[in-house]
PDB file of C-alpha atoms and ligand atoms in Angstrom:
ATOM      1  CA  MET A   1      -9.685  15.446  -6.430  1.00  0.00           C
ATOM      2  CA  SER A   2      -9.940  18.550  -7.780  1.00  0.00           C
ATOM      3  CA  ILE A   3     -11.318  20.363 -11.569  1.00  0.00           C
ATOM      4  CA  GLU A   4      -7.886  21.431 -11.200  1.00  0.00           C
ATOM      5  CA  GLU A   5      -5.770  19.091 -11.121  1.00  0.00           C
ATOM      6  CA  VAL A   6      -7.644  16.781 -13.539  1.00  0.00           C
ATOM      7  CA  CYS A   7      -7.286  19.368 -15.966  1.00  0.00           C
ATOM      8  CA  SER A   8      -3.601  19.175 -15.045  1.00  0.00           C
ATOM      9  CA  GLN A   9      -3.544  15.683 -16.261  1.00  0.00           C
ATOM     10  CA  VAL A  10      -4.799  16.668 -18.940  1.00  0.00           C
ATOM     11  CA  TRP A  11      -2.185  19.443 -20.301  1.00  0.00           C
ATOM     12  CA  GLY A  12       0.581  17.145 -18.708  1.00  0.00           C
ATOM     13  CA  LYS A  13       1.810  20.625 -15.784  1.00  0.00           C
ATOM     14  CA  ALA A  14       3.370  20.261 -13.256  1.00  0.00           C
ATOM     15  CA  THR A  15       0.085  20.758 -10.618  1.00  0.00           C
ATOM     16  CA  SER A  16      -1.154  17.364 -11.539  1.00  0.00           C
ATOM     17  CA  PRO A  17      -0.748  14.333  -9.433  1.00  0.00           C
ATOM     18  CA  GLY A  18       1.423  12.178 -11.851  1.00  0.00           C
ATOM     19  CA  ARG A  19       3.684  15.820 -12.988  1.00  0.00           C
ATOM     20  CA  ALA A  20       3.297  15.642 -16.237  1.00  0.00           C
ATOM     21  CA  ARG A  21       4.645  11.279 -16.122  1.00  0.00           C
ATOM     22  CA  ASP A  22       1.652   9.309 -16.936  1.00  0.00           C
ATOM     23  CA  ASN A  23      -1.187  10.601 -19.691  1.00  0.00           C
ATOM     24  CA  TRP A  24      -4.809  11.470 -18.441  1.00  0.00           C
ATOM     25  CA  SER A  25      -6.207   8.199 -17.787  1.00  0.00           C
ATOM     26  CA  HIS A  26      -3.745   7.249 -15.478  1.00  0.00           C
ATOM     27  CA  ILE A  27      -4.319  10.231 -13.312  1.00  0.00           C
ATOM     28  CA  GLY A  28      -4.043   8.718  -9.290  1.00  0.00           C
ATOM     29  CA  ASP A  29      -3.264   9.053  -6.001  1.00  0.00           C
ATOM     30  CA  ILE A  30      -1.516   7.090  -2.626  1.00  0.00           C
ATOM     31  CA  GLU A  31      -2.404   9.425  -0.562  1.00  0.00           C
ATOM     32  CA  ARG A  32      -6.000   9.971  -1.612  1.00  0.00           C
ATOM     33  CA  GLY A  33      -6.972   6.937  -1.951  1.00  0.00           C
ATOM     34  CA  ILE A  34      -6.974   6.354  -5.545  1.00  0.00           C
ATOM     35  CA  ILE A  35      -5.018   4.003  -7.461  1.00  0.00           C
ATOM     36  CA  PRO A  36      -2.897   5.477 -10.207  1.00  0.00           C
ATOM     37  CA  SER A  37      -4.191   2.418 -14.175  1.00  0.00           C
ATOM     38  CA  THR A  38      -1.549   1.020 -16.385  1.00  0.00           C
ATOM     39  CA  SER A  39      -2.529   0.434 -20.015  1.00  0.00           C
ATOM     40  CA  MET A  40      -2.064  -2.896 -19.399  1.00  0.00           C
ATOM     41  CA  LEU A  41      -5.344  -4.762 -19.772  1.00  0.00           C
ATOM     42  CA  ALA A  42      -6.047  -5.988 -15.509  1.00  0.00           C
ATOM     43  CA  GLY A  43      -2.691  -5.502 -14.601  1.00  0.00           C
ATOM     44  CA  THR A  44      -4.558  -3.126 -11.211  1.00  0.00           C
ATOM     45  CA  ILE A  45      -6.222  -6.279 -10.501  1.00  0.00           C
ATOM     46  CA  PRO A  46      -2.888  -7.770  -8.484  1.00  0.00           C
ATOM     47  CA  VAL A  47      -2.131  -3.794  -7.489  1.00  0.00           C
ATOM     48  CA  ALA A  48      -5.252  -3.406  -5.694  1.00  0.00           C
ATOM     49  CA  CYS A  49      -5.390  -6.968  -3.796  1.00  0.00           C
ATOM     50  CA  GLY A  50      -1.841  -5.602  -2.961  1.00  0.00           C
ATOM     51  CA  VAL A  51      -3.421  -3.129  -1.524  1.00  0.00           C
ATOM     52  CA  ALA A  52      -6.361  -5.420   0.014  1.00  0.00           C
ATOM     53  CA  TYR A  53      -3.805  -7.133   1.312  1.00  0.00           C
ATOM     54  CA  ASP A  54      -2.274  -4.221   3.268  1.00  0.00           C
ATOM     55  CA  PHE A  55      -5.366  -2.939   4.315  1.00  0.00           C
ATOM     56  CA  LYS A  56      -6.824  -6.700   6.341  1.00  0.00           C
ATOM     57  CA  LEU A  57      -2.819  -7.190   7.735  1.00  0.00           C
ATOM     58  CA  ARG A  58      -3.802  -3.352   9.117  1.00  0.00           C
ATOM     59  CA  GLY A  59      -6.885  -4.389  10.603  1.00  0.00           C
ATOM     60  CA  LEU A  60      -8.511  -1.290   8.348  1.00  0.00           C
ATOM     61  CA  ASP A  61     -11.371  -2.166   6.847  1.00  0.00           C
ATOM     62  CA  ASN A  62     -10.651  -0.605   4.091  1.00  0.00           C
ATOM     63  CA  VAL A  63     -12.183  -1.791   0.051  1.00  0.00           C
ATOM     64  CA  VAL A  64     -10.803  -1.802  -2.752  1.00  0.00           C
ATOM     65  CA  LEU A  65     -12.760  -1.566  -6.256  1.00  0.00           C
ATOM     66  CA  THR A  66     -10.882  -2.013  -9.554  1.00  0.00           C
ATOM     67  CA  TYR A  67     -12.543  -0.971 -13.184  1.00  0.00           C
ATOM     68  CA  ASN A  68     -12.055  -3.387 -16.093  1.00  0.00           C
ATOM     69  CA  GLY A  69     -13.221  -4.543 -19.489  1.00  0.00           C
ATOM     70  CA  GLU A  70     -14.463  -7.695 -20.860  1.00  0.00           C
ATOM     71  CA  GLY A  71     -12.099  -7.813 -22.677  1.00  0.00           C
ATOM     72  CA  SER A  72      -9.194  -7.807 -19.647  1.00  0.00           C
ATOM     73  CA  THR A  73     -11.210 -10.754 -18.522  1.00  0.00           C
ATOM     74  CA  ALA A  74      -9.064 -13.396 -21.212  1.00  0.00           C
ATOM     75  CA  GLN A  75      -5.878 -12.353 -19.794  1.00  0.00           C
ATOM     76  CA  GLY A  76      -3.947 -14.435 -17.567  1.00  0.00           C
ATOM     77  CA  VAL A  77      -3.259 -12.377 -15.172  1.00  0.00           C
ATOM     78  CA  PHE A  78      -7.059 -11.284 -13.388  1.00  0.00           C
ATOM     79  CA  HIS A  79      -7.273 -15.243 -13.739  1.00  0.00           C
ATOM     80  CA  GLU A  80      -4.047 -14.790 -10.779  1.00  0.00           C
ATOM     81  CA  ALA A  81      -5.505 -12.264  -8.899  1.00  0.00           C
ATOM     82  CA  VAL A  82      -8.616 -12.811  -9.048  1.00  0.00           C
ATOM     83  CA  ASN A  83      -7.801 -16.104  -7.602  1.00  0.00           C
ATOM     84  CA  LEU A  84      -5.380 -14.635  -5.009  1.00  0.00           C
ATOM     85  CA  ALA A  85      -7.637 -12.107  -4.204  1.00  0.00           C
ATOM     86  CA  ALA A  86     -10.561 -15.616  -3.631  1.00  0.00           C
ATOM     87  CA  VAL A  87      -7.563 -18.119  -1.938  1.00  0.00           C
ATOM     88  CA  HIS A  88      -7.398 -14.807   1.543  1.00  0.00           C
ATOM     89  CA  LYS A  89     -10.209 -13.471   1.221  1.00  0.00           C
ATOM     90  CA  LEU A  90      -9.664  -9.872   0.419  1.00  0.00           C
ATOM     91  CA  PRO A  91     -12.105  -7.096   0.315  1.00  0.00           C
ATOM     92  CA  VAL A  92     -11.491  -6.357  -3.738  1.00  0.00           C
ATOM     93  CA  ILE A  93     -14.346  -5.918  -5.464  1.00  0.00           C
ATOM     94  CA  VAL A  94     -14.165  -6.141  -8.946  1.00  0.00           C
ATOM     95  CA  VAL A  95     -15.966  -4.679 -11.317  1.00  0.00           C
ATOM     96  CA  ILE A  96     -16.341  -5.365 -14.845  1.00  0.00           C
ATOM     97  CA  GLU A  97     -17.832  -3.142 -18.098  1.00  0.00           C
ATOM     98  CA  ASN A  98     -18.636  -5.964 -20.458  1.00  0.00           C
ATOM     99  CA  ASN A  99     -19.939  -3.335 -23.080  1.00  0.00           C
ATOM    100  CA  GLN A 100     -19.226  -5.821 -25.578  1.00  0.00           C
ATOM    101  CA  TRP A 101     -16.338  -4.771 -27.337  1.00  0.00           C
ATOM    102  CA  ALA A 102     -13.142  -4.989 -26.965  1.00  0.00           C
ATOM    103  CA  TYR A 103     -11.886  -3.352 -29.185  1.00  0.00           C
ATOM    104  CA  GLY A 104     -12.891  -4.717 -32.417  1.00  0.00           C
ATOM    105  CA  THR A 105     -13.058  -8.455 -30.589  1.00  0.00           C
ATOM    106  CA  PRO A 106     -16.985  -8.891 -29.641  1.00  0.00           C
ATOM    107  CA  VAL A 107     -16.855 -10.667 -26.486  1.00  0.00           C
ATOM    108  CA  HIS A 108     -17.955 -13.889 -27.706  1.00  0.00           C
ATOM    109  CA  LEU A 109     -14.398 -14.545 -28.774  1.00  0.00           C
ATOM    110  CA  GLU A 110     -13.077 -13.077 -25.368  1.00  0.00           C
ATOM    111  CA  CYS A 111     -15.278 -15.454 -22.407  1.00  0.00           C
ATOM    112  CA  PRO A 112     -16.753 -18.264 -23.565  1.00  0.00           C
ATOM    113  CA  THR A 113     -19.555 -19.042 -20.975  1.00  0.00           C
ATOM    114  CA  LYS A 114     -22.850 -16.743 -20.281  1.00  0.00           C
ATOM    115  CA  ASP A 115     -22.495 -13.995 -18.489  1.00  0.00           C
ATOM    116  CA  VAL A 116     -18.881 -13.208 -17.372  1.00  0.00           C
ATOM    117  CA  ALA A 117     -20.429 -12.778 -14.454  1.00  0.00           C
ATOM    118  CA  ASP A 118     -19.748 -16.471 -14.369  1.00  0.00           C
ATOM    119  CA  ARG A 119     -16.113 -16.477 -14.708  1.00  0.00           C
ATOM    120  CA  ALA A 120     -16.830 -15.875 -10.690  1.00  0.00           C
ATOM    121  CA  LYS A 121     -17.418 -19.582 -10.013  1.00  0.00           C
ATOM    122  CA  GLY A 122     -14.323 -21.241 -10.269  1.00  0.00           C
ATOM    123  CA  TYR A 123     -13.052 -19.171  -7.866  1.00  0.00           C
ATOM    124  CA  GLY A 124     -16.341 -19.845  -5.245  1.00  0.00           C
ATOM    125  CA  ILE A 125     -17.278 -15.770  -5.234  1.00  0.00           C
ATOM    126  CA  PRO A 126     -20.764 -13.628  -6.063  1.00  0.00           C
ATOM    127  CA  GLY A 127     -20.057 -12.736  -9.261  1.00  0.00           C
ATOM    128  CA  LEU A 128     -23.164  -9.968  -9.662  1.00  0.00           C
ATOM    129  CA  ILE A 129     -24.949  -8.907 -12.847  1.00  0.00           C
ATOM    130  CA  ALA A 130     -25.577  -5.256 -13.094  1.00  0.00           C
ATOM    131  CA  ASP A 131     -27.501  -2.801 -15.795  1.00  0.00           C
ATOM    132  CA  GLY A 132     -25.582  -1.394 -16.026  1.00  0.00           C
ATOM    133  CA  GLN A 133     -26.995   1.830 -17.726  1.00  0.00           C
ATOM    134  CA  ASP A 134     -28.453   1.927 -14.297  1.00  0.00           C
ATOM    135  CA  VAL A 135     -26.452   3.560 -11.693  1.00  0.00           C
ATOM    136  CA  LEU A 136     -29.295   2.899  -8.506  1.00  0.00           C
ATOM    137  CA  ASP A 137     -28.680  -0.470 -10.142  1.00  0.00           C
ATOM    138  CA  VAL A 138     -24.232  -0.561 -10.109  1.00  0.00           C
ATOM    139  CA  TYR A 139     -24.528   1.814  -6.902  1.00  0.00           C
ATOM    140  CA  ASP A 140     -26.776  -1.374  -5.278  1.00  0.00           C
ATOM    141  CA  LYS A 141     -24.843  -3.994  -7.055  1.00  0.00           C
ATOM    142  CA  THR A 142     -22.457  -3.022  -5.439  1.00  0.00           C
ATOM    143  CA  MET A 143     -22.368  -1.835  -1.995  1.00  0.00           C
ATOM    144  CA  TRP A 144     -23.430  -5.795  -1.558  1.00  0.00           C
ATOM    145  CA  ALA A 145     -20.185  -6.450  -2.293  1.00  0.00           C
ATOM    146  CA  VAL A 146     -18.343  -3.700  -0.049  1.00  0.00           C
ATOM    147  CA  ASP A 147     -20.980  -5.077   3.205  1.00  0.00           C
ATOM    148  CA  ARG A 148     -19.540  -8.147   2.416  1.00  0.00           C
ATOM    149  CA  ALA A 149     -15.748  -7.207   2.002  1.00  0.00           C
ATOM    150  CA  ARG A 150     -16.389  -5.160   5.078  1.00  0.00           C
ATOM    151  CA  LYS A 151     -16.863  -8.454   6.991  1.00  0.00           C
ATOM    152  CA  GLY A 152     -14.543 -10.371   5.858  1.00  0.00           C
ATOM    153  CA  LEU A 153     -15.960 -12.665   3.664  1.00  0.00           C
ATOM    154  CA  GLY A 154     -13.533 -12.125   0.889  1.00  0.00           C
ATOM    155  CA  PRO A 155     -14.043 -10.001  -2.733  1.00  0.00           C
ATOM    156  CA  SER A 156     -16.709  -9.863  -5.555  1.00  0.00           C
ATOM    157  CA  LEU A 157     -17.032  -9.809  -9.092  1.00  0.00           C
ATOM    158  CA  ILE A 158     -19.912  -8.093  -9.880  1.00  0.00           C
ATOM    159  CA  GLU A 159     -20.060  -7.532 -14.229  1.00  0.00           C
ATOM    160  CA  CYS A 160     -21.871  -4.147 -15.412  1.00  0.00           C
ATOM    161  CA  LYS A 161     -23.878  -4.888 -18.327  1.00  0.00           C
ATOM    162  CA  THR A 162     -22.554  -1.786 -20.656  1.00  0.00           C
ATOM    163  CA  PHE A 163     -22.847  -0.467 -24.487  1.00  0.00           C
ATOM    164  CA  ARG A 164     -19.996   1.064 -26.100  1.00  0.00           C
ATOM    165  CA  ALA A 165     -22.325   4.283 -27.786  1.00  0.00           C
ATOM    166  CA  TYR A 166     -18.824   5.016 -29.536  1.00  0.00           C
ATOM    167  CA  GLY A 167     -15.051   3.435 -30.918  1.00  0.00           C
ATOM    168  CA  HIS A 168     -13.736   2.338 -28.539  1.00  0.00           C
ATOM    169  CA  GLY A 169     -11.676   5.959 -29.264  1.00  0.00           C
ATOM    170  CA  ASP A 170     -11.845   8.954 -31.058  1.00  0.00           C
ATOM    171  CA  HIS A 171      -8.951   6.441 -33.893  1.00  0.00           C
ATOM    172  CA  ASP A 172     -11.733   4.361 -34.046  1.00  0.00           C
ATOM    173  CA  ASP A 173     -15.515   5.649 -35.123  1.00  0.00           C
ATOM    174  CA  ASP A 174     -15.535   5.328 -38.260  1.00  0.00           C
ATOM    175  CA  ARG A 175     -14.214   1.629 -38.017  1.00  0.00           C
ATOM    176  CA  ALA A 176     -15.820   0.937 -34.931  1.00  0.00           C
ATOM    177  CA  ALA A 177     -19.002   1.633 -37.718  1.00  0.00           C
ATOM    178  CA  ARG A 178     -17.575  -0.801 -40.325  1.00  0.00           C
ATOM    179  CA  TYR A 179     -17.506  -3.838 -38.559  1.00  0.00           C
ATOM    180  CA  ARG A 180     -20.549  -2.651 -36.014  1.00  0.00           C
ATOM    181  CA  PRO A 181     -23.939  -3.674 -36.883  1.00  0.00           C
ATOM    182  CA  SER A 182     -26.122  -0.852 -37.312  1.00  0.00           C
ATOM    183  CA  ASP A 183     -29.176  -1.837 -35.361  1.00  0.00           C
ATOM    184  CA  GLU A 184     -27.280  -3.309 -32.465  1.00  0.00           C
ATOM    185  CA  VAL A 185     -25.656   0.482 -31.866  1.00  0.00           C
ATOM    186  CA  GLU A 186     -28.753   2.102 -32.960  1.00  0.00           C
ATOM    187  CA  LYS A 187     -30.556  -0.531 -29.465  1.00  0.00           C
ATOM    188  CA  GLY A 188     -27.793  -0.240 -27.083  1.00  0.00           C
ATOM    189  CA  ARG A 189     -27.484   3.704 -27.413  1.00  0.00           C
ATOM    190  CA  SER A 190     -31.084   4.366 -27.306  1.00  0.00           C
ATOM    191  CA  ARG A 191     -30.149   2.510 -23.100  1.00  0.00           C
ATOM    192  CA  ASP A 192     -27.563   6.375 -22.290  1.00  0.00           C
ATOM    193  CA  PRO A 193     -27.382   5.857 -18.630  1.00  0.00           C
ATOM    194  CA  ILE A 194     -28.200   9.283 -18.075  1.00  0.00           C
ATOM    195  CA  ALA A 195     -32.027   9.543 -19.963  1.00  0.00           C
ATOM    196  CA  VAL A 196     -32.704   6.646 -18.090  1.00  0.00           C
ATOM    197  CA  PHE A 197     -32.700   7.812 -14.490  1.00  0.00           C
ATOM    198  CA  LYS A 198     -33.496  11.053 -15.447  1.00  0.00           C
ATOM    199  CA  ARG A 199     -36.325   9.009 -16.235  1.00  0.00           C
ATOM    200  CA  TYR A 200     -36.119   7.280 -13.101  1.00  0.00           C
ATOM    201  CA  LEU A 201     -36.311  10.677 -11.098  1.00  0.00           C
ATOM    202  CA  VAL A 202     -39.578  12.474 -12.561  1.00  0.00           C
ATOM    203  CA  GLU A 203     -41.041   9.114 -12.550  1.00  0.00           C
ATOM    204  CA  GLN A 204     -40.164   9.831  -8.720  1.00  0.00           C
ATOM    205  CA  GLY A 205     -40.960  13.239  -8.547  1.00  0.00           C
ATOM    206  CA  VAL A 206     -37.600  14.014  -7.369  1.00  0.00           C
ATOM    207  CA  LEU A 207     -38.096  16.122 -11.369  1.00  0.00           C
ATOM    208  CA  SER A 208     -40.576  17.757 -13.517  1.00  0.00           C
ATOM    209  CA  GLU A 209     -40.567  17.596 -17.339  1.00  0.00           C
ATOM    210  CA  GLU A 210     -39.367  20.669 -18.178  1.00  0.00           C
ATOM    211  CA  GLU A 211     -36.516  20.298 -16.058  1.00  0.00           C
ATOM    212  CA  ALA A 212     -35.808  16.489 -17.522  1.00  0.00           C
ATOM    213  CA  ALA A 213     -36.124  18.007 -20.387  1.00  0.00           C
ATOM    214  CA  ARG A 214     -33.948  21.031 -19.837  1.00  0.00           C
ATOM    215  CA  TYR A 215     -30.764  20.271 -20.700  1.00  0.00           C
ATOM    216  CA  SER A 216     -29.562  17.021 -23.266  1.00  0.00           C
ATOM    217  CA  PRO A 217     -26.356  15.407 -23.174  1.00  0.00           C
ATOM    218  CA  GLU A 218     -27.503  12.206 -23.216  1.00  0.00           C
ATOM    219  CA  GLY A 219     -26.902  10.018 -26.905  1.00  0.00           C
ATOM    220  CA  LYS A 220     -24.143  13.341 -27.458  1.00  0.00           C
ATOM    221  CA  ASP A 221     -20.971  12.190 -28.441  1.00  0.00           C
ATOM    222  CA  ALA A 222     -18.436  15.215 -27.092  1.00  0.00           C
ATOM    223  CA  PRO A 223     -17.960  17.099 -30.641  1.00  0.00           C
ATOM    224  CA  SER A 224     -21.851  16.974 -30.790  1.00  0.00           C
ATOM    225  CA  THR A 225     -22.352  18.990 -27.965  1.00  0.00           C
ATOM    226  CA  THR A 226     -22.309  21.709 -26.393  1.00  0.00           C
ATOM    227  CA  ASP A 227     -21.953  24.133 -23.879  1.00  0.00           C
ATOM    228  CA  GLU A 228     -25.939  24.990 -23.570  1.00  0.00           C
ATOM    229  CA  ASP A 229     -26.737  21.526 -22.713  1.00  0.00           C
ATOM    230  CA  PHE A 230     -24.463  22.068 -19.650  1.00  0.00           C
ATOM    231  CA  PRO A 231     -25.785  24.045 -16.483  1.00  0.00           C
ATOM    232  CA  PRO A 232     -24.613  26.790 -16.909  1.00  0.00           C
ATOM    233  CA  GLU A 233     -22.209  26.024 -12.945  1.00  0.00           C
ATOM    234  CA  VAL A 234     -21.311  22.875 -14.785  1.00  0.00           C
ATOM    235  CA  VAL A 235     -19.748  24.676 -17.553  1.00  0.00           C
ATOM    236  CA  GLU A 236     -18.106  27.617 -15.344  1.00  0.00           C
ATOM    237  CA  TYR A 237     -16.590  24.549 -13.258  1.00  0.00           C
ATOM    238  CA  LEU A 238     -15.240  23.370 -16.184  1.00  0.00           C
ATOM    239  CA  LYS A 239     -13.429  26.291 -17.756  1.00  0.00           C
ATOM    240  CA  GLN A 240     -11.957  27.338 -14.493  1.00  0.00           C
ATOM    241  CA  GLY A 241     -10.509  24.114 -14.319  1.00  0.00           C
ATOM    242  CA  VAL A 242      -9.110  24.474 -18.237  1.00  0.00           C
ATOM    243  CA  GLU A 243      -7.748  28.075 -18.128  1.00  0.00           C
ATOM    244  CA  PHE A 244      -5.209  26.863 -14.320  1.00  0.00           C
ATOM    245  CA  ALA A 245      -4.328  24.366 -16.712  1.00  0.00           C
ATOM    246  CA  ILE A 246      -3.706  25.752 -19.926  1.00  0.00           C
ATOM    247  CA  LYS A 247      -1.709  28.836 -17.061  1.00  0.00           C
ATOM    248  CA  ALA A 248      -0.013  26.201 -15.170  1.00  0.00           C
ATOM    249  CA  PRO A 249       3.534  25.457 -15.438  1.00  0.00           C
ATOM    250  CA  LEU A 250       5.324  22.738 -17.097  1.00  0.00           C
ATOM    251  CA  PRO A 251       8.199  20.054 -14.444  1.00  0.00           C
ATOM    252  CA  ALA A 252      11.269  20.635 -14.520  1.00  0.00           C
ATOM    253  CA  ALA A 253      13.021  19.259 -17.391  1.00  0.00           C
ATOM    254  CA  GLU A 254      15.524  17.359 -14.511  1.00  0.00           C
ATOM    255  CA  GLU A 255      12.330  16.197 -12.533  1.00  0.00           C
ATOM    256  CA  ALA A 256      12.384  13.192 -15.210  1.00  0.00           C
ATOM    257  CA  PHE A 257      15.183  11.783 -13.044  1.00  0.00           C
ATOM    258  CA  GLN A 258      13.889  11.998  -9.874  1.00  0.00           C
ATOM    259  CA  TRP A 259      11.034   9.332  -8.290  1.00  0.00           C
ATOM    260  CA  VAL A 260      11.912   6.915 -10.618  1.00  0.00           C
ATOM    261  CA  PHE A 261      13.524   4.450  -7.680  1.00  0.00           C
ATOM    262  CA  VAL A 262      13.135   5.003  -3.922  1.00  0.00           C
ATOM    263  CA  GLU A 263      16.016   7.565  -3.008  1.00  0.00           C
ATOM    264  CA  ASP A 264      17.592   7.304  -0.039  1.00  0.00           C
ATOM    265  CA  LYS A 265      16.996   9.791   2.034  1.00  0.00           C
ATOM    266  CA  GLN A 266      20.454  10.945   3.311  1.00  0.00           C
ATOM    267  CA  GLY A 267      21.817  11.044  -1.049  1.00  0.00           C
TER     268      GLY A 267
HETATM  269  C1  LIG B   1      -2.339  -6.766 -22.316  1.00  0.00           C
HETATM  270  C2  LIG B   1      -2.595  -6.193 -23.357  1.00  0.00           C
HETATM  271  N1  LIG B   1      -3.235  -5.558 -24.521  1.00  0.00           N
HETATM  272  C3  LIG B   1      -3.278  -5.435 -25.875  1.00  0.00           C
HETATM  273  C4  LIG B   1      -3.896  -4.317 -24.646  1.00  0.00           C
HETATM  274  C5  LIG B   1      -4.292  -3.225 -26.311  1.00  0.00           C
HETATM  275  N2  LIG B   1      -5.639  -3.273 -25.858  1.00  0.00           N
HETATM  276  C6  LIG B   1      -6.100  -1.584 -25.054  1.00  0.00           C
HETATM  277  S1  LIG B   1      -6.827  -1.540 -24.758  1.00  0.00           S
HETATM  278  C7  LIG B   1      -7.800  -3.157 -25.701  1.00  0.00           C
HETATM  279  C8  LIG B   1      -9.527  -3.346 -25.663  1.00  0.00           C
HETATM  280  C9  LIG B   1      -9.893  -3.366 -23.980  1.00  0.00           C
HETATM  281  O1  LIG B   1     -11.780  -4.544 -24.418  1.00  0.00           O
HETATM  282  P1  LIG B   1     -12.208  -4.167 -22.908  1.00  0.00           P
HETATM  283  O2  LIG B   1     -11.082  -4.366 -21.918  1.00  0.00           O
HETATM  284  O3  LIG B   1     -13.906  -4.975 -23.048  1.00  0.00           O
HETATM  285  O4  LIG B   1     -11.831  -2.536 -22.315  1.00  0.00           O
HETATM  286  P2  LIG B   1     -13.054  -0.783 -23.189  1.00  0.00           P
HETATM  287  O5  LIG B   1     -12.078  -0.542 -23.403  1.00  0.00           O
HETATM  288  O6  LIG B   1     -13.905  -2.213 -24.336  1.00  0.00           O
HETATM  289  O7  LIG B   1     -13.405  -0.978 -21.978  1.00  0.00           O
HETATM  290  C10 LIG B   1      -6.686  -3.665 -25.849  1.00  0.00           C
HETATM  291  C11 LIG B   1      -6.096  -5.240 -26.714  1.00  0.00           C
HETATM  292  C12 LIG B   1      -3.851  -3.652 -23.484  1.00  0.00           C
HETATM  293  N3  LIG B   1      -3.478  -2.668 -23.646  1.00  0.00           N
HETATM  294  N4  LIG B   1      -3.345  -4.479 -22.732  1.00  0.00           N
HETATM  295 MG1  LIG B   2     -14.396  -4.058 -23.445  1.00  0.00          MG
END
């Protein structure tokens, strides 16, 4: 998806895939295999199962990945959908980003097992644990599950152990600072995934210390970063998208009634 389309979705313009019908976080495009999500926690897992069932019926070896928080695993629909995927050996990978909080609810009040990955046992499917701060570990575990699904062996659950560096959203930062102990926040932020990956690249001799230190967005929230924290080509790329979206037209008001139901091609 192009940066122009992504920015258009944020600005709610006619040039966005959702044509201003949904917010930025629900971006998707069926033609390109990106399923738009819904706000209902875990609600995208049964949709992923439906898409996977279609792939299976058509004999394709495509795999569906669906990303959810650990809080979502306390929803009834999570269990129904994972059960369905397991029973029918659907090529679905359920990725759980365990950032240890669902708004103000800590993981131990959402999930009774030691690891969220243990939930997989009830469905007889693999439950993998990845270091969610390490991009390569997440990649390896994901590809293991993808290969397995491609062989027709069914779904896997991958718990990526991660950390919510700030509040649930900008609106939650102050509250988060009250309900989370500050040492927990400091410890979590110290393992920023960008810093972890940079360190690895330096160790492997791919990046020099000097190159690694040139740009440093890690550990900063959005309002604290400046253009200097990113390579100029990245800043230019983003500006291009933003400028395009600001100038783009809004959809026509009549569109509000279109595409709500399946339309009769005759009339
Ligand atoms: C069924 C449902 N209940 C409540 C909400 C409100 N809600 C939005 S995000 C959120 C917390 C989600 O926590 P988690 O699943 O851990 O994901 P995270 O945001 O931490 O990645 C809640 C309760 C919702 N969107 N859907
Ligand atoms: Mg969470």
